[in-house]
Coordinates of C-alpha atoms in Angstrom, one line a residue:
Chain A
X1 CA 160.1 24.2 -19.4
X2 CA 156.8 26.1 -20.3
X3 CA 156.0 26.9 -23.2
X4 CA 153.0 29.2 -24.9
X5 CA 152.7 29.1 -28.6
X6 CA 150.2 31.4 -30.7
X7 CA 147.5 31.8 -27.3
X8 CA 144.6 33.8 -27.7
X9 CA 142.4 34.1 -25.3
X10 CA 138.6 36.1 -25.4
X11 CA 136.4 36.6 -23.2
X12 CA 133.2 37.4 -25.3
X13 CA 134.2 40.5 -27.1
X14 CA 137.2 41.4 -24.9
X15 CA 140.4 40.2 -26.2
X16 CA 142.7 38.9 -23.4
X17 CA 145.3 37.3 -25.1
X18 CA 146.8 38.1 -28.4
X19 CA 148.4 35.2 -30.5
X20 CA 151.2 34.9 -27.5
X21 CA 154.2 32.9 -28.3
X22 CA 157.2 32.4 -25.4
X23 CA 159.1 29.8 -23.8
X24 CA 160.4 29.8 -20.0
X25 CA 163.5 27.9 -19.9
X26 CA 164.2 25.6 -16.9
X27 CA 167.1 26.7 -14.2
X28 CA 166.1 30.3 -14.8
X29 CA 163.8 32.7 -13.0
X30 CA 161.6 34.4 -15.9
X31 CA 159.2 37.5 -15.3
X32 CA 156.5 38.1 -16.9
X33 CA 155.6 41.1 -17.1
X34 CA 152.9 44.1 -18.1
X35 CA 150.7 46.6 -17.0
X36 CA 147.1 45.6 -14.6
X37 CA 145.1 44.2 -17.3
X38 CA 147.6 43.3 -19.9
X39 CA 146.8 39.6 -19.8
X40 CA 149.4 38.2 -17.4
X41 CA 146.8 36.2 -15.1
X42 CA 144.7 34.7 -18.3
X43 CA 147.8 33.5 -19.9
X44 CA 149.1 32.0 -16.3
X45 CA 145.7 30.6 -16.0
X46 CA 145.3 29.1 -19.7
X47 CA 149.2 27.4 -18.9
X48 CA 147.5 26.1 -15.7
X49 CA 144.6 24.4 -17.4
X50 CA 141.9 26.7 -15.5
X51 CA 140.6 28.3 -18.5
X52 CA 140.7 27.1 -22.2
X53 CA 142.6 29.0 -24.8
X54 CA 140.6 30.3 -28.1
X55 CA 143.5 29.4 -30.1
X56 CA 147.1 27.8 -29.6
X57 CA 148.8 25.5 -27.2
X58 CA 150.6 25.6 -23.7
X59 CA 152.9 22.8 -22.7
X60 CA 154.1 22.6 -18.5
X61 CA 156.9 20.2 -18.7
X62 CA 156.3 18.8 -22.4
X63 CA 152.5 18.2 -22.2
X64 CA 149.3 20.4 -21.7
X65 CA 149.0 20.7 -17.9
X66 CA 145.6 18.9 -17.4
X67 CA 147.6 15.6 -19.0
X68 CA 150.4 15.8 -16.4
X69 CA 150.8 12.7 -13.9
X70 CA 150.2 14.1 -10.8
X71 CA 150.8 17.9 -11.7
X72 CA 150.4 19.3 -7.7
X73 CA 153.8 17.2 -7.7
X74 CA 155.5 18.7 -10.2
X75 CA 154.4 22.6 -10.7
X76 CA 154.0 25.0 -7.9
X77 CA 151.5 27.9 -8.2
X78 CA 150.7 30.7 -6.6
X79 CA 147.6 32.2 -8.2
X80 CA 146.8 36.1 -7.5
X81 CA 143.4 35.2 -5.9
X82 CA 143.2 33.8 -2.6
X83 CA 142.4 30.2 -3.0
X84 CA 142.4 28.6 0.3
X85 CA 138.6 28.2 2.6
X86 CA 138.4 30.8 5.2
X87 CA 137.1 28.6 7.9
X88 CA 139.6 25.9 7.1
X89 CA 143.2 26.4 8.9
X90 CA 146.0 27.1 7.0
X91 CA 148.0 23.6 8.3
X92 CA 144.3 21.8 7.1
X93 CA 144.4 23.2 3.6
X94 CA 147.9 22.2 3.1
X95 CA 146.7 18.6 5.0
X96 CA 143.8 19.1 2.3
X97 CA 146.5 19.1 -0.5
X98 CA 148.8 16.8 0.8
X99 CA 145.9 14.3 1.1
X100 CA 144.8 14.8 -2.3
X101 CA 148.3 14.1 -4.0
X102 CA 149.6 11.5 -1.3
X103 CA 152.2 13.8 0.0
X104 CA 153.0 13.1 3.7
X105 CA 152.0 15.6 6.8
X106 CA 155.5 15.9 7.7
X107 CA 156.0 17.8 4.3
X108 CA 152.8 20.5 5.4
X109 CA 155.0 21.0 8.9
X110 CA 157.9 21.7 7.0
X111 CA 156.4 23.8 4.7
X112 CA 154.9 26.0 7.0
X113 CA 158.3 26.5 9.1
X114 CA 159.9 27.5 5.6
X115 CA 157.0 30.2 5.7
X116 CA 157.3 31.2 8.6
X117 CA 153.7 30.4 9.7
X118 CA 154.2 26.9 12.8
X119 CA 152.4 28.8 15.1
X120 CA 149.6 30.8 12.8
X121 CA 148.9 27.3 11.2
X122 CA 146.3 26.2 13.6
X123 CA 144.3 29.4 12.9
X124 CA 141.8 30.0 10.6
X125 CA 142.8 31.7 7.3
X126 CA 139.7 34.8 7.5
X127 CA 142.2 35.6 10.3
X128 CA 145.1 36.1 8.0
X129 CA 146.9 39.0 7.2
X130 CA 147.4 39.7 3.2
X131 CA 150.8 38.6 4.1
X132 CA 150.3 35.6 5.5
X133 CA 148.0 34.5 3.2
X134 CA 150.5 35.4 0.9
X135 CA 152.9 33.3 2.5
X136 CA 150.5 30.5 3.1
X137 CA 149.7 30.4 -0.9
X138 CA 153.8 30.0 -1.4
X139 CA 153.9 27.0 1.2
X140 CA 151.1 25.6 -1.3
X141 CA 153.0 25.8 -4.2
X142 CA 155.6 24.6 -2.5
X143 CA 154.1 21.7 -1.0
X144 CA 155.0 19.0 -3.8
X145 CA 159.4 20.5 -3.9
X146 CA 158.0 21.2 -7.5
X147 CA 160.4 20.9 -10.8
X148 CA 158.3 23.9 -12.2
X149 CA 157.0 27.2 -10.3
X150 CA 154.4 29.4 -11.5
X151 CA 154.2 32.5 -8.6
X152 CA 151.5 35.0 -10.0
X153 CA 152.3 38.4 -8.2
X154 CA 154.1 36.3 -4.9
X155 CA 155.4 39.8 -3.5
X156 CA 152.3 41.0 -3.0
X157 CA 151.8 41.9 0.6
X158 CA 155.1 40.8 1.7
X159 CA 157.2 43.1 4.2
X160 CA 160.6 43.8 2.7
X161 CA 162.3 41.0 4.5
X162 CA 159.6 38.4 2.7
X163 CA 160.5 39.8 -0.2
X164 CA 164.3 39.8 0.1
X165 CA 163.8 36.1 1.8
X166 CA 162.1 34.9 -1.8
X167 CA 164.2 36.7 -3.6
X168 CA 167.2 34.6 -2.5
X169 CA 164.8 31.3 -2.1
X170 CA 163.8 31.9 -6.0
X171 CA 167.2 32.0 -7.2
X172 CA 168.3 28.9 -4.9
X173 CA 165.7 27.4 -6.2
X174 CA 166.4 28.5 -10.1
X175 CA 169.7 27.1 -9.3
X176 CA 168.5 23.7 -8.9
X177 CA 167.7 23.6 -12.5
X178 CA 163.9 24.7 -11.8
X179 CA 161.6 26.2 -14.0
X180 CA 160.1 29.7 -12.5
X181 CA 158.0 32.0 -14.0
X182 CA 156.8 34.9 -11.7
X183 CA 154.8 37.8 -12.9
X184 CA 154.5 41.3 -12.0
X185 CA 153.2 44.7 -13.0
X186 CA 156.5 46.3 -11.6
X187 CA 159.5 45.9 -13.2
X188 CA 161.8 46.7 -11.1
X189 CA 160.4 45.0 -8.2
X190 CA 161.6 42.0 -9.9
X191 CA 164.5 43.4 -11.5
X192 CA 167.2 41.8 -9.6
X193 CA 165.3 38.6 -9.5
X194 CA 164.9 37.5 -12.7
X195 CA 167.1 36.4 -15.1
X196 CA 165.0 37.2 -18.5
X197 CA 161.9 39.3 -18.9
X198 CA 158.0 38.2 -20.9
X199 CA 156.4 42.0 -21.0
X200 CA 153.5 41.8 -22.6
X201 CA 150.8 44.8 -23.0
X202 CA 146.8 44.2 -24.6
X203 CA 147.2 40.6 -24.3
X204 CA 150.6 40.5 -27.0
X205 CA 154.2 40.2 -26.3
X206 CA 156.4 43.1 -26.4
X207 CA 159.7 42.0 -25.6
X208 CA 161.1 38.6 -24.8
X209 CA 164.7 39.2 -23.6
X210 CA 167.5 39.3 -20.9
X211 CA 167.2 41.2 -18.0
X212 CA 170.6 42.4 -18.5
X213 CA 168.8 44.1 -22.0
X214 CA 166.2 45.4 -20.2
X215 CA 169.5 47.2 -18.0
X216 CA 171.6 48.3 -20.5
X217 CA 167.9 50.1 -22.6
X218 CA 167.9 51.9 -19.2
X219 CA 171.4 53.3 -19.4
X220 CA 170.4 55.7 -22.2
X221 CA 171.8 58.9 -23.6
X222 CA 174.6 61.0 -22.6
X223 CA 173.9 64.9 -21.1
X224 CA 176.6 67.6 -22.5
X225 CA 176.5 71.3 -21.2
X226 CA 178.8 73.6 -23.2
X227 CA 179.1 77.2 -23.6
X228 CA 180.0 75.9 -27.4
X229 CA 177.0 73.8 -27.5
X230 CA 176.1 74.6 -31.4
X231 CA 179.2 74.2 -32.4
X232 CA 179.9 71.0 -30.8
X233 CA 176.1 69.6 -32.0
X234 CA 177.7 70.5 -35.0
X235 CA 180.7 68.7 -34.6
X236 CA 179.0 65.5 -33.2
X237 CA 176.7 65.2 -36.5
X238 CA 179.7 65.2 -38.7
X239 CA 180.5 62.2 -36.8
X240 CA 177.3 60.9 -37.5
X241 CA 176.0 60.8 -33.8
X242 CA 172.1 61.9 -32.9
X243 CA 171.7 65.0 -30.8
X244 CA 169.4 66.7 -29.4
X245 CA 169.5 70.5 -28.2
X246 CA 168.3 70.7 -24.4
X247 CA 168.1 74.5 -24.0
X248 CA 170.4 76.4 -22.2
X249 CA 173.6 75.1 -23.1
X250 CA 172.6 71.4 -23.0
X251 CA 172.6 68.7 -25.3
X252 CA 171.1 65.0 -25.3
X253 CA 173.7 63.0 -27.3
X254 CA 172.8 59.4 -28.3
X255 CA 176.5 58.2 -28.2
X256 CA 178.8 57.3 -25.0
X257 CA 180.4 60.1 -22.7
X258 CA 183.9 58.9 -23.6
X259 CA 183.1 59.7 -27.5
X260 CA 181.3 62.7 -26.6
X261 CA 184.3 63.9 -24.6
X262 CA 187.0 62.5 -27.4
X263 CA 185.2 64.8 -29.7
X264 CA 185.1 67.7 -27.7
X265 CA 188.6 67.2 -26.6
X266 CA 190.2 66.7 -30.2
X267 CA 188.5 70.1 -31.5
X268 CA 189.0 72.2 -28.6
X269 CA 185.2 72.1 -27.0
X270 CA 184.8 73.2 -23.7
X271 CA 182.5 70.7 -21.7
X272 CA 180.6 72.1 -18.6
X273 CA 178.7 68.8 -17.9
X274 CA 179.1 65.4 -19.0
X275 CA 176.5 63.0 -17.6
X276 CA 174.9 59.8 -18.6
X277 CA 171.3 60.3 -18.4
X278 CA 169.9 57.2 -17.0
X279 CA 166.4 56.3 -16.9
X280 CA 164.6 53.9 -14.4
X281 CA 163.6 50.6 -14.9
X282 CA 160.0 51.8 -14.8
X283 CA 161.0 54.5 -17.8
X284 CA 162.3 51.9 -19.5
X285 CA 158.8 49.6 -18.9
X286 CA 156.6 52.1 -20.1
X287 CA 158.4 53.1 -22.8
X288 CA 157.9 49.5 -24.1
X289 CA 154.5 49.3 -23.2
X290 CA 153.6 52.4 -24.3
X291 CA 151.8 53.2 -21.0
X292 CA 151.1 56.8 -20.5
X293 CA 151.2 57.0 -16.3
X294 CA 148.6 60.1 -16.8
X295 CA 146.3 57.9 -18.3
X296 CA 146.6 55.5 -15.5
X297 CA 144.4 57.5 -12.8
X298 CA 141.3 56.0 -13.6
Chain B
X1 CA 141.3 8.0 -6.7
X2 CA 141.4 7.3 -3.2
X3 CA 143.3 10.0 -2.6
X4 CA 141.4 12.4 -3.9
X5 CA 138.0 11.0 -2.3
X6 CA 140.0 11.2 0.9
X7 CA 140.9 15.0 0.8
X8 CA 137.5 15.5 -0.6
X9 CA 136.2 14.2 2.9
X10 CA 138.6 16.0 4.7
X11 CA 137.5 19.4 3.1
X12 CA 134.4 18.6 4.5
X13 CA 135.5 17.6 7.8
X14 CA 137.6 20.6 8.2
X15 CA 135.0 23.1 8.1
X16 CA 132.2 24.1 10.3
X17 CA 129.2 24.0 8.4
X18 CA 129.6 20.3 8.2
X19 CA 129.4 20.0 11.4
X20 CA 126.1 22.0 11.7
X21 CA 124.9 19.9 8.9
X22 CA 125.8 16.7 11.6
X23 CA 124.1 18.8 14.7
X24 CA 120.8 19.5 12.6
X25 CA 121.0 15.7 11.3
X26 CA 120.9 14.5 15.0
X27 CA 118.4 16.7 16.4
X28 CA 116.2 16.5 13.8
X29 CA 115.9 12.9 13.9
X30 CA 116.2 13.2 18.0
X31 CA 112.9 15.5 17.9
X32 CA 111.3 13.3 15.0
X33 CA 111.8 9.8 16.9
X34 CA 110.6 11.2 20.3
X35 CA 107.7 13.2 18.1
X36 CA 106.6 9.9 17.0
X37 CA 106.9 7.6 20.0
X38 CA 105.2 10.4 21.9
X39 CA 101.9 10.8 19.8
X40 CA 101.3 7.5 19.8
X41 CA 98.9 4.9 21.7
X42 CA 100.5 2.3 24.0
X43 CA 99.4 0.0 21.8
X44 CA 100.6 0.9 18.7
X45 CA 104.0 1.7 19.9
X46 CA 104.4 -2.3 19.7
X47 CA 103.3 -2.8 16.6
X48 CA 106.4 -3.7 14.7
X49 CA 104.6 -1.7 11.5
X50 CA 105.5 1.5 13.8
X51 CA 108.7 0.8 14.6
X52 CA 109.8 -0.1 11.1
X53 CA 108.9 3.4 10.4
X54 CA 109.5 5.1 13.2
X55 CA 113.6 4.0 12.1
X56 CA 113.0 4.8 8.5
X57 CA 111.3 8.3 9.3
X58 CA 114.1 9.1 11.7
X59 CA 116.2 8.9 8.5
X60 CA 114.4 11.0 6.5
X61 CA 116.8 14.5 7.8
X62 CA 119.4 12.6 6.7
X63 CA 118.0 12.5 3.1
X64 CA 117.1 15.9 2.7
X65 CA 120.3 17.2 4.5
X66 CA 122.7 14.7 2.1
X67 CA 120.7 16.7 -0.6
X68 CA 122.1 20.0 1.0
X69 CA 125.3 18.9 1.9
X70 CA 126.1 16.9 -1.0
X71 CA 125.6 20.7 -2.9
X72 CA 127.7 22.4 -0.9
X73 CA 130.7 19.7 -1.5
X74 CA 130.7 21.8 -4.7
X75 CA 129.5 25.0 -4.6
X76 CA 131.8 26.1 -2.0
X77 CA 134.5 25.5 -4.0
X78 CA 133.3 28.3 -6.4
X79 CA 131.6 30.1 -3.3
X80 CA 135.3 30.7 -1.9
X81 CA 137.4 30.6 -4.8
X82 CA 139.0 27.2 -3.7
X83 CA 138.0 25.7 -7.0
X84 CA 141.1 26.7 -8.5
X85 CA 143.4 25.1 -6.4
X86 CA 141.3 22.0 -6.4
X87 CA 141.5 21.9 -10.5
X88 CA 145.1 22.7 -10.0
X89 CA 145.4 19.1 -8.2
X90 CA 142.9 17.5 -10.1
X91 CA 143.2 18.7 -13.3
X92 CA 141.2 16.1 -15.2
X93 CA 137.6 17.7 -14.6
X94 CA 135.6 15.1 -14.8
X95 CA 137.9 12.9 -12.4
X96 CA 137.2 15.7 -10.2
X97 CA 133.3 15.7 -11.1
X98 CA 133.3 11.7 -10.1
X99 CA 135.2 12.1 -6.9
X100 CA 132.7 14.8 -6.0
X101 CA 129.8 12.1 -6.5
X102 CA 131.6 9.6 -4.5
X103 CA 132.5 12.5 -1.6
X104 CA 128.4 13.1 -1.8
X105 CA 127.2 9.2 -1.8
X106 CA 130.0 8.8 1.4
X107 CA 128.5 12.4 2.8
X108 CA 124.7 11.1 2.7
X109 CA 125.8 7.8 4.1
X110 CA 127.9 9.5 7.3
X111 CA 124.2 11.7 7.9
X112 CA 122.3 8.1 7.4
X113 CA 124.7 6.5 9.9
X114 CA 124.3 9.7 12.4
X115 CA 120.8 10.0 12.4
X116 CA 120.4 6.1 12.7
X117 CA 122.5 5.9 15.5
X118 CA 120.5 8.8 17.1
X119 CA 116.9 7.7 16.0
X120 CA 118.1 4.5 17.5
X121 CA 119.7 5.9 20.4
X122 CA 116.1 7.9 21.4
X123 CA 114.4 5.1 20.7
X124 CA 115.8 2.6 22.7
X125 CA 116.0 5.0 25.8
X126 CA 112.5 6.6 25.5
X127 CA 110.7 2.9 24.2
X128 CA 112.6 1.2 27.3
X129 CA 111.2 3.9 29.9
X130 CA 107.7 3.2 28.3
X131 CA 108.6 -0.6 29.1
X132 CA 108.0 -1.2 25.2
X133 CA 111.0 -3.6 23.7
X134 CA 112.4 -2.4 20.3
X135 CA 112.6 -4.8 17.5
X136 CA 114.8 -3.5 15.1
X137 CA 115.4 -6.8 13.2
X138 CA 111.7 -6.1 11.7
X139 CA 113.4 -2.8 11.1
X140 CA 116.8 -4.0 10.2
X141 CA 115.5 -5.7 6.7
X142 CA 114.6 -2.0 5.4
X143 CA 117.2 -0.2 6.8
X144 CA 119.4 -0.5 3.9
X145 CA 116.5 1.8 2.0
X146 CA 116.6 4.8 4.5
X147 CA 121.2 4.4 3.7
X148 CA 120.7 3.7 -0.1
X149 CA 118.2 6.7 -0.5
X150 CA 121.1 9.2 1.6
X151 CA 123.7 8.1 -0.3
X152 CA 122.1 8.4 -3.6
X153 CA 120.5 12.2 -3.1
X154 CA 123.7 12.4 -1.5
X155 CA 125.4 11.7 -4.9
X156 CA 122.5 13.6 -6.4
X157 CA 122.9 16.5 -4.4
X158 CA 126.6 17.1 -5.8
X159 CA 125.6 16.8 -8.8
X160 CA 123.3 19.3 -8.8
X161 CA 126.3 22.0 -7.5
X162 CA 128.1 20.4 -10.5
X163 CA 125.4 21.6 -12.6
X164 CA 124.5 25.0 -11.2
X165 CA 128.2 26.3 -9.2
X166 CA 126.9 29.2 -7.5
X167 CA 125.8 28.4 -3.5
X168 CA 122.7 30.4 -3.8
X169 CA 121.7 30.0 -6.8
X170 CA 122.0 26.3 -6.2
X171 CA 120.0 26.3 -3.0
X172 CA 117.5 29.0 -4.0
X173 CA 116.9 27.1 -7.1
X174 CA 116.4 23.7 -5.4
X175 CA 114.1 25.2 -2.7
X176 CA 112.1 27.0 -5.7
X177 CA 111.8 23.8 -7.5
X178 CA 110.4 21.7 -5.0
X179 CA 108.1 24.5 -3.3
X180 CA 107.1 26.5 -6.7
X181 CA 108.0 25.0 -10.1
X182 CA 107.4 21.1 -9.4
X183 CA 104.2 21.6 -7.6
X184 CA 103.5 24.2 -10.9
X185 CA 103.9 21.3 -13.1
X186 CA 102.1 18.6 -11.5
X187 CA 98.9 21.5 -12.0
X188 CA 100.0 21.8 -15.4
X189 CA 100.3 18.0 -16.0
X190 CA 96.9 17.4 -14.2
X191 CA 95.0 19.9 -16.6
X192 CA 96.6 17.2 -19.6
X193 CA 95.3 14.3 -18.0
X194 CA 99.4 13.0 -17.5
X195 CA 99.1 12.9 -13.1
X196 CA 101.1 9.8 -13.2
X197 CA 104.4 11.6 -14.5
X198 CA 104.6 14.0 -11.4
X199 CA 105.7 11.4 -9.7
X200 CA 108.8 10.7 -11.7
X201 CA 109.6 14.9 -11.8
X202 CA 112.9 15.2 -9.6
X203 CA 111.7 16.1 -6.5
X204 CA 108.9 13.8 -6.2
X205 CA 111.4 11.6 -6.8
X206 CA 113.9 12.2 -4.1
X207 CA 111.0 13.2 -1.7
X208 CA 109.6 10.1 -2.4
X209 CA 112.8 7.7 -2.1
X210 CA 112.6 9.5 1.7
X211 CA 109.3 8.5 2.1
X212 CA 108.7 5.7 4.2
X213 CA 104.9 5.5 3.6
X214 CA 105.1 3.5 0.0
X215 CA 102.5 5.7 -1.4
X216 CA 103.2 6.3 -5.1
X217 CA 105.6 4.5 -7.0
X218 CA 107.4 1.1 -5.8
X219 CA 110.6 1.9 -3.8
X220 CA 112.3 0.2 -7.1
X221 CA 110.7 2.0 -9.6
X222 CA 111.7 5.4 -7.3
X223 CA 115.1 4.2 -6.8
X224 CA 115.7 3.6 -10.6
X225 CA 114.1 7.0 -11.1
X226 CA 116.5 8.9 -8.9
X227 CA 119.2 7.1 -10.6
X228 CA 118.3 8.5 -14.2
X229 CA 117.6 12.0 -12.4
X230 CA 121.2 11.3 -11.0
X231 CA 122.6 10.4 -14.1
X232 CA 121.1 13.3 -16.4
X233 CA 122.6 15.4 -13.7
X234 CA 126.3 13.9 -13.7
X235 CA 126.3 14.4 -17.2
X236 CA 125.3 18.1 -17.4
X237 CA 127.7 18.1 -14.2
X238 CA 130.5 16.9 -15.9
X239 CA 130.0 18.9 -19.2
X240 CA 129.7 22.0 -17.2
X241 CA 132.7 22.0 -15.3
X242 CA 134.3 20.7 -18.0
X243 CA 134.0 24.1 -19.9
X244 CA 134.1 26.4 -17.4
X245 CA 137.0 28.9 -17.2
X246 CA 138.2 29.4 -13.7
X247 CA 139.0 33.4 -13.9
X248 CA 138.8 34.4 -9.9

């Protein structure tokens, strides 16, 4: 369990965090996501101990992280920024861990053949791809079989079979009764992933709910082309459903096709078209962070 | 505790610049040791006066070095970013600050034990083709001073990366303060009549724990010194990290 009540977070003048209330449930896999900038790191960070909220609490597990017993043993993290030596190798900065919390070197080899990196392990980790380093930062957080994982961004640089592979290892994982929170800018990169979504935009929380809401905001309105399209808008607000007039024919109704048609049907309404109009996962994303793409260039 | 102090050690083992500060321990004190025997008169060289100093001197990389390395057990943590995965293991900062200490007292005391060995080692060899026995029980009854002062400016040194996180500024700083700012103040302090308290300014202090000449203070009186230096420092170390947010 993690939880985040009230957080605020500033950095001089620059509000980071905004009052931020959620709660990740264990034996789930929770996204957390918003736009570059929106807070996502800071709040990771302030759950992690690494920086120290204005205002509120964060509890890993029931206490603040920096009183856990032996925390490297019991949360996983993956943090965005590279955090292992260059010179070192990657099997020595997992040796470097598993020194520090007593875990035994057999655990490093078998975290790095879960990773895919036995033979890269001996090199040094300047000489890493942004994959592998990627990978290397999951064997990290993997290191201590963890009750509670914290992945900031772990797709990031992974080919698609990496990302299908943690896909599937995430939800094992989940399945175990586990505690993961992963964040993103991209919804729908984690869309089949995660079991609830966090978005959060300027550092507050915009929606807290199932990723199955999330879907079913994406399945949207219904598309009707008619020759008759006045007279079945018409028709359709005497029923007391929303439309919209398209041009050319073509309504956007705010009701399901099978009403739309039962309507039409019952008073004689020739139908042309009728389409849902579903919107992507991304449509639905901005829409509820209110992020204009065109003002996204800079 | 142990733990920690043992992956602390193997950071540093693990990466190549401790190993450069090893190389430059060793042939330093190689070049110092054979420096020494070298520009002296056949007779003096069996004076057991010399070689109680020509050990302690051979030591002396060791102190300045432990100062070095012992800042670089904690600057390179924010130098590469690694400081967040160390905090992430040892969240309780100031465990972290005191295992840092410990990781630079053990660091000045492996550079103390290197250039001993080597100091030793030339000795030995270059004294024996000169047909001039070494008597390092005169010298074993001091050694413990040339170790004690490592491990201490060791500690010292990590403390000051505790204090001042970035590599260069840290280095730069310390360079600057010994070369420029100390030697400003001693001026400053003469024109006030107050000479004497140079000699307790910091690096006076840890020059002069190196120092096997006993000009100055007492090596008691210096050693206490460095260890209120040392403390003012692992207090501001400790205070500092404690606050700091880790954002990169």
């Amino acid at each position: 369990m993690i939880e985040v009540e009230g957080l605020t977070k500033r950095f001089g003048s620059t509000l980071a965090v905004d009052d931020l209330s959620f709660t990740v449930k264990p034996g789930a896999v929770t996204g957390f996501l918003g736009p570059n900038g929106a807070g996502k790191s800071t709040t990771m960070r302030a759950i992690l101990g690494l920086v120290w909220p204005t205002a509120g609490r964060t509890a890993v597990l029931g206490s603040p992280y920096r009183e856990l017993d032996r925390p490297a043993r019991r949360v996983g993290v993956l943090l965005e920024t590279f955090d292992a030596h260059p010179g070192r190798s990657g099997r020595n900065h997992l040796r470097v861990l598993a020194s520090a919390v007593g875990i035994p070197r057999s655990r490093v080899e078998e975290v790095l053949a879960l990773v895919d990196l036995t033979e890269a392990g001996r090199r040094r980790v300047k000489g890493y791809s942004l994959g592998m380093r990627q990978r290397l930062g999951l064997a990290a957080a993997l290191l201590g079989d963890p009750e509670v994982l914290v992945l900031d961004e772990p797709a990031n640089g992974l080919d698609p079979q990496g990302i299908r592979w943690l896909r599937g290892f995430l939800r094992s994982l989940a399945s175990e009764g586990r505690t993961i929170l992963i964040s993103s800018h991209v919804l729908a990169e984690v869309a089949q992933t995660v079991d609830e979504v966090v978005i959060i935009h300027h550092g507050k929380l915009i929606r807290h709910a199932a990723m199955a809401e999330v879907e079913a905001m994406a399945a949207g309105a219904t598309r009707v082309r008619s020759p008759e399209a006045d007279r079945l808008a018409a028709l359709l607000i005497r029923e007391s459903v929303d439309v919209r007039a398209a041009g050319d024919g073509r309504l956007t109704v705010a009701g399901t096709p099978e009403r739309v048609g039962e309507i039409a049907a019952a008073n004689g309404v020739v139908l042309h078209e009728l389409t849902v109009e579903r919107a992507t996962l991304e449509e639905v994303f901005l829409e509820l962070t209110g992020d204009d793409p065109g003002e996204r260039g800079a | 505790m142990t733990n920690l102090l043992g992956a602390e050690l193997l950071k540093l083992r693990t990466i190549r610049a401790t190993w450069g500060y090893a190389l430059a321990a060793v042939g330093f004190a190689g070049l110092m040791t054979a420096g020494n025997i070298g520009s002296r008169a056949e007779l003096e060289r069996f004076d057991p006066e010399f070689q109680f100093k020509l050990v302690l001197d051979g030591l002396f990389p060791a102190v300045i070095l432990a100062l070095l390395l012992g800042m670089l057990l904690v600057t390179n943590e924010f130098r590469h970013g690694t400081i967040a995965r160390t905090l992430l293991v040892t969240p309780r900062r100031r465990i972290l600050v005191a295992v840092k200490l410990l990781a630079g007292t053990a660091a000045g005391l492996g550079l103390a034990l290197l250039t001993f060995a080597t100091t030793t080692a030339v000795a030995v060899i270059w004294l024996s083709i000169l047909d001039v026995p070494l008597e390092l029980g005169e010298a074993g009854g001091g050694l413990w001073r040339g170790f004690l002062a490592a491990a201490l400016v060791g500690t010292f040194g990590a403390a000051v990366g505790g204090v001042v996180h970035s590599q260069v500024g840290a280095l730069v700083g310390t360079l600057v303060w010994i070369f420029v700012a100390e030697p400003i103040v001693w001026v400053l302090l003469g024109l006030v009549d107050l000479d004497g308290v140079s000699e307790y300014l910091p690096a006076a202090t840890v020059l002069g724990i190196a120092d096997s000449e006993g000009e100055g203070l007492s090596y008691a009186a210096t050693t206490a010194n460095l260890l209120g230096w040392l403390a003012v420092a692992a207090v501001l170390a400790a205070f500092r990290t404690e606050r700091r947010d880790i954002t990169s």
